[in-house]
Coordinates of C-alpha atoms in Angstrom, one line a residue:
M928 CA 0.0 0.0 0.0
K929 CA 1.4 3.4 -1.0
R930 CA -1.0 5.8 0.7
F931 CA 0.6 8.9 2.3
A932 CA -1.3 9.3 5.5
H933 CA -1.2 13.1 5.6
L934 CA -2.0 14.2 2.1
F935 CA -4.7 16.6 3.4
I936 CA -2.7 17.8 6.4
G937 CA -0.9 20.4 4.3
I938 CA -4.3 22.0 3.3
L939 CA -5.5 21.9 6.9
I940 CA -2.4 23.9 7.9
L941 CA -3.0 26.3 5.2
S942 CA -6.5 26.9 6.4
A943 CA -5.3 27.7 9.9
C944 CA -2.8 30.1 8.5
S945 CA -5.0 31.7 5.8
N946 CA -5.0 35.1 7.5
Q947 CA -1.3 35.3 8.1
Q948 CA 0.9 37.6 6.1
S949 CA 4.7 38.1 6.2
P950 CA 5.6 41.1 8.3
T951 CA 7.6 42.5 5.4
V952 CA 4.6 42.6 3.1
K953 CA 1.6 44.9 3.4
P954 CA -1.6 42.7 3.7
V955 CA -3.7 42.6 0.5
E956 CA -7.4 42.1 0.5
N957 CA -8.1 39.4 -2.0
P958 CA -11.7 38.3 -2.6
F959 CA -10.7 35.4 -4.8
Y960 CA -8.6 34.0 -2.0
D961 CA -11.5 33.8 0.3
R962 CA -13.8 32.3 -2.3
A963 CA -11.1 29.6 -3.0
F964 CA -11.2 28.5 0.6
E965 CA -15.0 28.4 0.6
Y966 CA -15.0 26.0 -2.3
R967 CA -12.2 23.9 -0.8
E968 CA -14.1 23.5 2.4
K969 CA -17.1 22.3 0.4
G970 CA -14.9 19.7 -1.4
E971 CA -15.3 21.4 -4.8
A972 CA -11.6 21.0 -5.8
D973 CA -12.1 22.3 -9.4
S974 CA -13.6 25.6 -8.4
A975 CA -11.1 26.0 -5.5
F976 CA -8.2 25.5 -8.0
R977 CA -9.7 28.1 -10.4
Y978 CA -10.1 30.7 -7.6
F979 CA -6.6 30.1 -6.1
N980 CA -5.3 30.7 -9.6
K981 CA -7.2 34.0 -9.9
A982 CA -6.1 34.9 -6.4
K983 CA -2.5 34.2 -7.3
D984 CA -2.6 36.7 -10.2
Y985 CA -4.3 39.2 -8.0
F986 CA -1.5 39.0 -5.4
I987 CA 1.1 39.3 -8.1
Q988 CA -0.5 42.3 -9.5
N989 CA -0.4 43.9 -6.1
K990 CA 3.2 42.8 -5.5
D991 CA 2.3 40.4 -2.7
T992 CA 4.7 37.5 -3.5
Y993 CA 3.9 35.7 -0.2
G994 CA 0.2 35.6 -1.1
A995 CA 1.0 34.3 -4.5
G996 CA 3.2 31.6 -3.0
K997 CA 0.4 30.5 -0.7
C998 CA -2.0 30.1 -3.6
L999 CA 0.5 28.1 -5.6
V1000 CA 1.0 25.7 -2.6
N1001 CA -2.8 25.1 -2.4
M1002 CA -3.0 24.5 -6.1
S1003 CA -0.1 22.1 -5.9
I1004 CA -1.7 20.0 -3.1
I1005 CA -5.1 19.9 -5.0
S1006 CA -3.3 18.7 -8.2
T1007 CA -1.3 16.0 -6.4
D1008 CA -4.4 14.8 -4.5
K1009 CA -6.3 14.4 -7.9
G1010 CA -3.5 12.3 -9.3
D1011 CA -1.9 15.0 -11.5
Y1012 CA 1.6 14.4 -10.1
F1013 CA 3.4 16.3 -12.9
G1014 CA 1.2 19.3 -12.4
G1015 CA 1.6 19.1 -8.6
Q1016 CA 5.3 19.0 -8.9
E1017 CA 5.5 22.0 -11.3
L1018 CA 3.3 24.1 -9.1
A1019 CA 5.2 23.2 -5.9
V1020 CA 8.5 24.3 -7.6
S1021 CA 6.8 27.5 -8.8
A1022 CA 5.6 28.2 -5.2
L1023 CA 9.3 28.1 -4.0
K1024 CA 10.0 31.1 -6.2
Y1025 CA 7.6 33.2 -4.3
L1026 CA 8.3 32.0 -0.7
N1027 CA 11.2 33.2 1.4
E1028 CA 13.0 30.4 3.3
R1029 CA 14.7 33.0 5.6
D1030 CA 11.3 34.3 6.9
Q1031 CA 10.1 32.0 9.7
K1032 CA 6.5 33.4 9.3
Q1033 CA 6.4 31.6 6.0
Y1034 CA 7.4 28.1 7.4
P1035 CA 3.8 27.0 7.8
Y1036 CA 3.6 27.1 3.9
L1037 CA 7.2 25.9 3.2
H1038 CA 7.0 22.6 5.0
P1039 CA 3.7 21.4 3.5
N1040 CA 4.9 22.5 0.1
Y1041 CA 8.1 20.5 0.4
N1042 CA 6.2 17.5 1.7
N1043 CA 3.7 17.7 -1.2
L1044 CA 6.7 18.0 -3.6
G1045 CA 8.1 14.8 -2.0
I1046 CA 4.8 13.0 -2.5
A1047 CA 4.4 13.9 -6.1
T1048 CA 8.1 13.0 -6.8
H1049 CA 7.7 9.7 -5.0
Q1050 CA 4.6 8.8 -7.1
L1051 CA 6.6 9.6 -10.3
G1052 CA 9.2 7.0 -9.2
D1053 CA 12.1 9.4 -8.3
Y1054 CA 12.6 8.1 -4.8
I1055 CA 16.0 9.5 -4.1
R1056 CA 14.9 13.1 -4.8
A1057 CA 11.7 12.5 -2.9
L1058 CA 13.8 11.7 0.2
S1059 CA 15.5 15.0 -0.2
F1060 CA 12.2 16.9 -0.3
F1061 CA 10.9 15.2 2.8
D1062 CA 14.1 16.2 4.6
S1063 CA 13.4 19.8 3.6
A1064 CA 9.8 19.5 4.9
I1065 CA 11.2 18.3 8.3
R1066 CA 13.7 21.1 8.4
F1067 CA 11.0 23.8 8.1
A1068 CA 8.4 22.0 10.3
K1069 CA 8.1 23.1 14.0
D1070 CA 5.2 21.1 15.2
S1071 CA 6.1 17.5 16.4
L1072 CA 2.9 16.1 14.7
D1073 CA 4.0 17.5 11.3
I1074 CA 7.6 16.2 11.8
R1075 CA 6.4 12.7 12.6
L1076 CA 4.1 12.6 9.6
Y1077 CA 6.9 13.7 7.3
L1078 CA 9.3 11.1 8.9
N1079 CA 6.6 8.5 8.2
N1080 CA 6.6 9.5 4.5
K1081 CA 10.3 9.3 4.4
A1082 CA 10.3 5.8 5.9
R1083 CA 7.7 4.7 3.3
T1084 CA 10.0 5.8 0.6
Y1085 CA 12.9 3.9 2.1
Q1086 CA 10.6 0.9 2.3
Q1087 CA 9.7 1.3 -1.4
I1088 CA 13.4 1.1 -2.4
K1089 CA 13.9 -1.9 0.0
K1090 CA 16.2 0.0 2.4
Y1091 CA 14.4 -1.7 5.4
T1092 CA 17.0 -0.9 8.0
E1093 CA 16.8 2.8 7.3
A1094 CA 13.0 2.6 7.4
L1095 CA 12.9 0.8 10.7
K1096 CA 15.2 3.3 12.3
I1097 CA 12.7 6.0 11.5
Y1098 CA 9.6 4.0 12.5
N1099 CA 11.2 3.1 15.8
H1100 CA 12.1 6.8 16.4
I1101 CA 8.5 7.8 15.8
L1102 CA 7.3 5.0 18.1
A1103 CA 9.7 6.2 20.9
G1104 CA 8.4 9.7 20.7
E1105 CA 6.6 11.4 23.5
S1106 CA 3.3 11.6 21.6
K1107 CA 0.3 10.0 23.3
N1108 CA -1.7 10.0 20.1
R1109 CA -3.0 6.4 19.8
K1110 CA -3.6 6.7 16.1
E1111 CA 0.1 7.6 15.5
Y1112 CA 1.2 4.7 17.9
A1113 CA -0.9 2.2 16.0
R1114 CA 0.5 3.5 12.6
A1115 CA 4.0 3.1 13.8
L1116 CA 3.3 -0.4 15.1
S1117 CA 1.8 -1.5 11.9
N1118 CA 4.5 0.0 9.7
I1119 CA 7.3 -1.6 11.9
A1120 CA 5.7 -5.1 11.7
K1121 CA 5.1 -4.8 7.9
T1122 CA 8.8 -3.6 7.3
K1123 CA 10.3 -6.4 9.5
W1124 CA 8.2 -8.9 7.6
L1125 CA 9.4 -7.5 4.2
Q1126 CA 13.0 -7.7 5.5
D1127 CA 12.6 -11.3 6.8
S1128 CA 9.8 -13.4 5.5
N1129 CA 10.0 -15.7 8.5
Y1130 CA 9.2 -12.9 10.9
N1131 CA 6.0 -13.4 12.9
A1132 CA 4.2 -10.0 12.2
A1133 CA 0.7 -11.2 13.2
P1134 CA 0.7 -10.2 17.0
T1135 CA 1.9 -6.6 16.3
L1136 CA -0.3 -6.2 13.2
L1137 CA -3.4 -7.4 15.2
K1138 CA -2.5 -5.1 18.1
S1139 CA -2.4 -2.2 15.8
L1140 CA -5.7 -3.2 14.2
N1141 CA -7.5 -3.4 17.6
I1142 CA -6.3 0.1 18.5
R1143 CA -7.6 1.5 15.2
I1144 CA -10.9 -0.3 15.6
S1145 CA -11.3 1.3 19.1
E1146 CA -10.4 4.8 17.6
N1147 CA -12.7 4.3 14.6
D1148 CA -9.7 5.3 12.4
L1149 CA -10.9 4.4 8.9
L1150 CA -7.6 5.4 7.2
G1151 CA -5.7 3.3 9.7
L1152 CA -8.1 0.4 9.3
N1153 CA -7.6 0.5 5.5
S1154 CA -3.8 0.2 6.1
S1155 CA -4.1 -2.6 8.8
Y1156 CA -6.4 -4.7 6.6
A1157 CA -4.0 -4.2 3.6
H1158 CA -1.0 -5.3 5.7
L1159 CA -2.8 -8.4 7.2
A1160 CA -4.1 -9.5 3.7
D1161 CA -0.6 -9.3 2.3
Y1162 CA 0.9 -11.1 5.4
Y1163 CA -1.5 -14.0 5.3
S1164 CA -1.7 -14.3 1.5
K1165 CA 0.9 -17.1 1.3
T1166 CA 0.2 -18.9 4.6
Q1167 CA -3.4 -18.5 5.6
K1168 CA -5.4 -17.7 2.4
D1169 CA -8.8 -17.8 4.3
S1170 CA -7.6 -15.1 6.7
A1171 CA -6.1 -13.1 3.8
L1172 CA -9.5 -13.2 2.0
I1173 CA -11.3 -12.0 5.1
Y1174 CA -9.0 -9.0 5.5
A1175 CA -9.0 -8.3 1.8
E1176 CA -12.9 -8.2 1.9
K1177 CA -12.8 -5.9 4.9
R1178 CA -10.3 -3.6 3.2
F1179 CA -12.5 -3.4 0.1
V1180 CA -15.4 -2.3 2.3
I1181 CA -13.3 0.4 4.1
A1182 CA -11.9 1.6 0.8
K1183 CA -15.4 2.1 -0.5
Q1184 CA -16.3 4.2 2.6
L1185 CA -13.2 6.2 2.0
N1186 CA -14.1 6.6 -1.7
S1187 CA -10.5 5.5 -2.5
A1188 CA -10.5 3.8 -6.0
T1189 CA -6.8 2.9 -5.8
D1190 CA -7.2 1.0 -2.5
Q1191 CA -10.3 -0.7 -3.9
L1192 CA -8.3 -1.9 -6.9
E1193 CA -5.5 -3.2 -4.7
A1194 CA -8.1 -5.1 -2.6
L1195 CA -9.7 -6.6 -5.7
E1196 CA -6.3 -7.9 -6.9
I1197 CA -5.9 -9.9 -3.7
L1198 CA -9.4 -11.2 -4.0
I1199 CA -8.9 -12.3 -7.6
K1200 CA -5.7 -14.0 -6.7
L1201 CA -7.0 -15.9 -3.7
N1202 CA -10.6 -16.7 -4.4
P1203 CA -11.9 -19.9 -6.1
K1204 CA -12.3 -19.7 -9.9
E1205 CA -16.1 -19.4 -9.7
R1206 CA -15.9 -16.1 -7.9
T1207 CA -13.0 -14.7 -9.9
K1208 CA -15.2 -13.5 -12.8
E1209 CA -17.4 -11.4 -10.4
Y1210 CA -14.3 -9.6 -9.1
F1211 CA -13.0 -9.2 -12.7
E1212 CA -16.1 -7.2 -13.6
R1213 CA -15.7 -5.0 -10.6
Y1214 CA -12.1 -4.5 -11.3
K1215 CA -12.7 -3.6 -15.0
K1216 CA -15.4 -1.0 -14.3
L1217 CA -13.5 0.6 -11.5
D1218 CA -10.2 0.7 -13.4
D1219 CA -11.8 2.3 -16.4
S1220 CA -13.4 5.1 -14.3
V1221 CA -10.1 5.8 -12.4
Q1222 CA -8.2 6.2 -15.7
L1223 CA -10.9 8.5 -17.1
A1224 CA -11.1 10.5 -13.9
H1225 CA -7.3 11.1 -13.8
S1226 CA -7.2 12.0 -17.5
S1227 CA -10.1 14.5 -16.9
A1228 CA -8.5 16.0 -13.9
R1229 CA -5.1 16.6 -15.7
N1230 CA -6.9 18.1 -18.7
Q1231 CA -9.2 20.3 -16.5
F1232 CA -6.4 21.8 -14.4
A1233 CA -4.3 22.4 -17.5
L1234 CA -7.2 24.2 -19.2
I1235 CA -7.8 26.4 -16.2
R1236 CA -4.1 27.5 -16.3
F1237 CA -4.2 27.8 -20.1
E1238 CA -7.2 30.1 -19.9
T1239 CA -5.6 32.3 -17.3
E1240 CA -2.3 32.7 -19.1
Q1241 CA -4.1 33.4 -22.4
H1242 CA -6.2 36.1 -20.6
K1243 CA -3.0 37.7 -19.2
A1244 CA -1.4 37.7 -22.7
N1245 CA -4.5 39.3 -24.2
N1246 CA -4.6 41.9 -21.4
L1247 CA -0.9 42.8 -22.2
V1248 CA -1.8 43.4 -25.8
L1249 CA -4.6 45.7 -24.8
Q1250 CA -2.3 47.5 -22.4
K1251 CA 0.2 48.0 -25.1
D1252 CA -2.5 49.5 -27.4
N1253 CA -3.7 51.8 -24.6
E1254 CA -0.1 53.0 -23.9
A1255 CA 0.3 53.7 -27.6
K1256 CA -2.8 55.9 -27.6
K1257 CA -1.2 58.3 -25.1
Y1258 CA 1.5 59.3 -27.6
Q1259 CA -0.9 60.0 -30.5
L1260 CA -1.5 63.6 -31.4
I1261 CA -4.9 64.9 -32.6
I1262 CA -3.9 64.6 -36.2
L1263 CA -3.4 60.8 -35.7
I1264 CA -6.7 60.3 -33.8
S1265 CA -8.5 58.9 -36.8
I1266 CA -5.6 56.4 -37.5
S1267 CA -5.4 55.5 -33.8
L1268 CA -9.1 54.7 -33.7
F1269 CA -8.9 52.5 -36.7
I1270 CA -6.0 50.6 -35.3
L1271 CA -7.8 50.2 -32.0
F1272 CA -10.9 48.9 -33.6
F1273 CA -8.9 46.6 -35.8
G1274 CA -6.9 45.3 -32.8
M1275 CA -10.1 44.6 -30.8
F1276 CA -11.6 42.7 -33.8
W1277 CA -8.4 40.7 -34.2
Y1278 CA -8.2 40.1 -30.4
K1279 CA -11.8 38.7 -30.4
K1280 CA -11.1 36.4 -33.4
R1281 CA -7.8 35.3 -32.0
K1282 CA -9.4 34.5 -28.6
Q1283 CA -12.1 32.5 -30.2
K1284 CA -9.6 30.6 -32.3
M1285 CA -7.4 29.9 -29.3
A1286 CA -10.4 28.7 -27.2
L1287 CA -11.5 26.5 -30.0
E1288 CA -8.0 25.0 -30.4
A1289 CA -7.8 24.4 -26.7
Q1290 CA -11.2 22.6 -26.7
N1291 CA -10.2 20.6 -29.7
A1292 CA -6.8 19.6 -28.2
I1293 CA -8.6 18.4 -25.0
R1294 CA -11.3 16.6 -26.9
K1295 CA -8.6 14.9 -29.0
S1296 CA -6.6 13.9 -25.9
Q1297 CA -9.8 12.5 -24.2
L1298 CA -10.7 10.5 -27.4
K1299 CA -7.1 9.2 -27.6
T1300 CA -7.1 8.2 -24.0
S1301 CA -10.5 6.6 -24.4
R1302 CA -9.4 4.6 -27.4
K1303 CA -6.3 3.4 -25.6
I1304 CA -8.4 2.3 -22.6
H1305 CA -10.6 0.4 -25.0
D1306 CA -7.8 -1.3 -26.8
V1307 CA -5.4 -2.0 -24.0
V1308 CA -7.6 -2.5 -21.0
A1309 CA -11.1 -3.4 -22.1
N1310 CA -10.1 -5.7 -24.9
G1311 CA -7.3 -7.2 -22.8
L1312 CA -9.6 -8.0 -20.0
Y1313 CA -12.2 -9.4 -22.5
R1314 CA -9.4 -11.7 -23.9
I1315 CA -8.5 -12.9 -20.4
M1316 CA -12.1 -13.5 -19.5
N1317 CA -12.7 -15.4 -22.8
E1318 CA -9.7 -17.7 -22.0
M1319 CA -10.9 -18.3 -18.5
E1320 CA -14.4 -19.4 -19.8
N1321 CA -12.9 -21.8 -22.4
Q1322 CA -9.6 -22.9 -21.1
E1323 CA -8.0 -24.0 -17.8
M1324 CA -5.8 -21.3 -16.6
D1325 CA -3.5 -21.1 -13.5
K1326 CA -4.7 -18.3 -11.2
N1327 CA -1.1 -17.0 -10.7
V1328 CA -0.9 -16.6 -14.5
V1329 CA -4.2 -14.7 -14.5
V1330 CA -3.1 -12.4 -11.7
D1331 CA 0.2 -11.7 -13.5
R1332 CA -1.7 -10.7 -16.6
I1333 CA -4.0 -8.5 -14.6
E1334 CA -1.0 -6.8 -13.0
D1335 CA 0.5 -6.3 -16.4
L1336 CA -2.8 -4.7 -17.6
Y1337 CA -2.8 -2.5 -14.5
K1338 CA 0.7 -1.2 -15.2
K1339 CA -0.3 -0.6 -18.8
S1340 CA -3.4 1.4 -17.6
R1341 CA -1.3 3.5 -15.3
D1342 CA 0.9 4.5 -18.2
I1343 CA -2.0 4.9 -20.6
S1344 CA -1.1 8.5 -21.5
H1345 CA 2.4 7.6 -22.8
E1346 CA 2.8 7.9 -26.5
E1347 CA 5.3 5.1 -27.1
P1348 CA 3.9 1.6 -27.7
I1349 CA 4.7 -0.8 -24.9
S1350 CA 7.6 -3.0 -25.7
D1351 CA 7.5 -6.8 -25.7
T1352 CA 10.5 -9.1 -26.4
Q1353 CA 8.4 -11.9 -27.7
A1354 CA 8.6 -12.5 -31.5
F1355 CA 5.9 -10.9 -33.5
H1356 CA 4.6 -14.1 -35.2
I1357 CA 4.4 -15.8 -31.8
R1358 CA 2.4 -12.9 -30.3
I1359 CA 0.0 -13.0 -33.2
A1360 CA -0.5 -16.7 -33.0
S1361 CA -1.0 -16.5 -29.2
L1362 CA -3.5 -13.7 -29.7
L1363 CA -5.6 -15.6 -32.2
K1364 CA -5.5 -19.0 -30.4
S1365 CA -6.7 -17.3 -27.2
F1366 CA -10.2 -16.9 -28.9
A1367 CA -10.4 -20.5 -30.0
T1368 CA -13.0 -22.7 -28.2
E1369 CA -14.6 -26.1 -28.7
D1370 CA -17.2 -24.3 -30.8
I1371 CA -15.0 -21.9 -32.7
H1372 CA -12.2 -23.1 -34.9
I1373 CA -9.5 -20.7 -36.0
A1374 CA -7.2 -21.3 -39.0
I1375 CA -4.0 -19.4 -39.4
A1376 CA -1.8 -19.4 -42.6
G1377 CA 1.4 -17.5 -43.5
N1378 CA 2.1 -16.1 -40.0
S1379 CA 5.9 -16.7 -40.0
A1380 CA 8.9 -14.9 -38.5
K1381 CA 10.0 -13.9 -42.1
L1382 CA 6.7 -12.2 -42.7
W1383 CA 7.3 -9.6 -40.0
Q1384 CA 10.9 -8.9 -40.8
S1385 CA 11.6 -5.1 -40.9
V1386 CA 8.3 -4.2 -39.4
S1387 CA 8.8 -1.6 -36.7
P1388 CA 7.4 -2.1 -33.2
T1389 CA 5.2 0.9 -33.7
V1390 CA 3.5 -0.6 -36.8
F1391 CA 3.2 -4.0 -35.2
Y1392 CA 1.6 -2.4 -32.1
E1393 CA -1.1 -0.9 -34.2
V1394 CA -1.7 -4.1 -36.3
E1395 CA -1.8 -6.3 -33.2
H1396 CA -4.6 -4.1 -31.7
V1397 CA -6.5 -4.2 -35.0
I1398 CA -6.5 -8.0 -35.1
Q1399 CA -7.5 -8.1 -31.4
E1400 CA -10.4 -5.8 -32.2
L1401 CA -11.5 -8.0 -35.1
M1402 CA -11.5 -11.1 -32.9
V1403 CA -13.4 -9.4 -30.1
N1404 CA -16.0 -8.1 -32.6
M1405 CA -16.3 -11.7 -34.0
K1406 CA -16.8 -13.3 -30.6
K1407 CA -19.5 -10.7 -29.6
H1408 CA -21.5 -10.3 -32.8
S1409 CA -20.7 -12.7 -35.7
K1410 CA -22.0 -16.1 -34.4
A1411 CA -19.3 -17.7 -36.4
D1412 CA -17.8 -21.1 -35.7
K1413 CA -15.0 -20.9 -38.3
V1414 CA -12.5 -18.1 -38.6
G1415 CA -9.6 -17.9 -40.9
F1416 CA -6.5 -15.6 -41.1
R1417 CA -4.1 -15.6 -44.0
F1418 CA -0.9 -13.5 -44.0
D1419 CA 1.0 -12.6 -47.2
R1420 CA 3.9 -10.3 -48.1
S1421 CA 4.6 -9.0 -51.6
Q1422 CA 7.3 -6.5 -52.3
N1423 CA 6.8 -3.7 -49.8
Q1424 CA 3.3 -4.6 -48.7
I1425 CA 1.9 -6.9 -46.0
H1426 CA -1.7 -8.2 -46.7
I1427 CA -3.9 -9.8 -44.0
Y1428 CA -7.1 -11.6 -45.1
Y1429 CA -9.8 -12.4 -42.6
T1430 CA -12.8 -14.6 -43.2
D1431 CA -15.6 -16.1 -41.1
N1432 CA -18.8 -18.0 -41.6
G1433 CA -20.9 -15.8 -39.3
I1434 CA -23.9 -13.6 -40.0
G1435 CA -22.0 -11.2 -42.0
M1436 CA -22.1 -7.4 -42.1
P1437 CA -24.9 -5.6 -43.9
S1438 CA -24.0 -2.6 -46.1
D1439 CA -25.8 -0.2 -43.8
T1440 CA -24.0 -1.4 -40.7
K1441 CA -23.0 1.4 -38.3
F1442 CA -19.4 0.8 -37.1
T1443 CA -18.8 0.6 -33.4
N1444 CA -16.1 2.7 -31.6
G1445 CA -13.8 -0.4 -31.8
L1446 CA -14.1 -0.8 -35.6
R1447 CA -13.7 2.9 -36.1
N1448 CA -10.5 2.7 -33.9
A1449 CA -9.3 -0.2 -36.1
G1450 CA -9.7 1.9 -39.2
N1451 CA -7.9 4.9 -37.6
R1452 CA -5.0 2.7 -36.6
I1453 CA -4.5 1.3 -40.0
S1454 CA -4.7 4.8 -41.5
S1455 CA -2.0 6.0 -39.0
I1456 CA 0.5 3.5 -40.6
D1457 CA -0.5 4.5 -44.2
G1458 CA -2.5 1.3 -44.7
I1459 CA -6.0 0.5 -45.8
I1460 CA -8.8 -1.8 -44.4
N1461 CA -11.7 -3.0 -46.6
F1462 CA -14.9 -4.7 -45.3
D1463 CA -16.8 -6.8 -47.7
T1464 CA -20.4 -5.9 -46.9
M1465 CA -22.0 -7.3 -50.0
R1466 CA -21.9 -11.0 -48.9
E1467 CA -25.1 -12.7 -47.7
N1468 CA -23.3 -14.9 -45.3
G1469 CA -20.0 -14.6 -43.5
L1470 CA -17.6 -11.7 -43.5
R1471 CA -14.3 -10.9 -45.4
I1472 CA -11.9 -8.2 -44.5
Q1473 CA -8.6 -7.3 -46.2
I1474 CA -5.9 -5.2 -44.5
S1475 CA -2.8 -3.9 -46.3
F1476 CA 0.0 -1.7 -45.1
P1477 CA 3.6 -0.8 -46.3
V1478 CA 6.8 -2.1 -44.8
T1479 CA 10.4 -1.2 -45.3
N1480 CA 12.8 -3.9 -46.6

């Protein structure tokens, strides 16, 4: 489990300090700043982000750098909390340019900003730099509660890179502190037991983990219970599967109460791995729906925050253009008034058109990004899960193999926004054969001809990536709609072209058929590699499809 227990703490600190100002700066009344906090308290993160952005510009306009820094810290924490780690990292670094590390009055904003920077950097996989940021957060923190929270995050990072000795030193230091906070005590106990078990698989962590769990139950600490159930499920997964299932189920319930999709997905992975085969499909369905919604939510959040900042920067740029026009007017004499008015009206017309054009381009860019992300989710995650489910229904599969393939899909879904195709060392012809055979059942016979290693020579991974997903889409479409029991694939290469011929004896495809998103995506993929795909819609029975695309010898 990779939850950082204090992600909201930085915002709570900011709330308590919202009326503080550096003694070297004259306080500035900022209506946007107050509105931002109102939205944040209501849980409306999007509106809060927008008004913190407006408040930042207002502070900068009034030369209040401290106020601008506070707004950027809040925006950074909101972005990180929504899964936009690159955005959170960028905003946190920008905040440091406005905050003064020599002014102790600004420490209440410096330490949560460094901590948030550490969290975002950790989530992006740069663990060594994350440790440095947590050290900076500790350096500027004065309250013992904040320090222990940041030490806890630092220990988690050590645990992530398997430096268990360093992690245990920190956890034991936290445990030995003078704090009488039972929640902190339980967290330290659980983390120590988990780390010792990771360090030594023979270590009996159960007594300590259960002690921590009982404290958290008595304190009604939902975040703590989520962590305890996760640790216990992991601990018992290899020795007492019944116990592991019980704790995984409890964690799933708690994660739903916390509205944490990530924790629900992790709980479902354990349930899929350990449950009997007859229940696995039920958890698959839950996993698929939840994972799709998580990916779309993260993509939407990143696009939304980027659009808010884009609109603000564009508005500032347009204001500068207008200011320049107004300054120029001061130096115009009466004899140039008519010319000046003409230029002004022309400039306003141009400004309006340009603003409309930029807004339209921004909307189109976001829409294109969302469609592209949606297409990748469909091809990589949805079709991948459908393929696994199809194999489970018709073939005997080892559950560990199923879990490994689910984990592979999960990793691919986390990197869904990457432009590069995911590499695979397996030969192209073997991958194609494996893909096609995975759809074969007792009732569906699949014939393959011409799929040799020589056929795919000189075909780039990018082209193959697109072709593989097109073939997968055709097979999914066949399984769902065609009612065919015989399917044939023939591969041929002539000169600088590869030809793929698909046939089945299903119900065919009428000429007025409306293509689904999947088939449209298949056409777009083939077009992207300068190929063509033709559907024979004139046949009364069965379906024929021909695909051709160029290759380099």
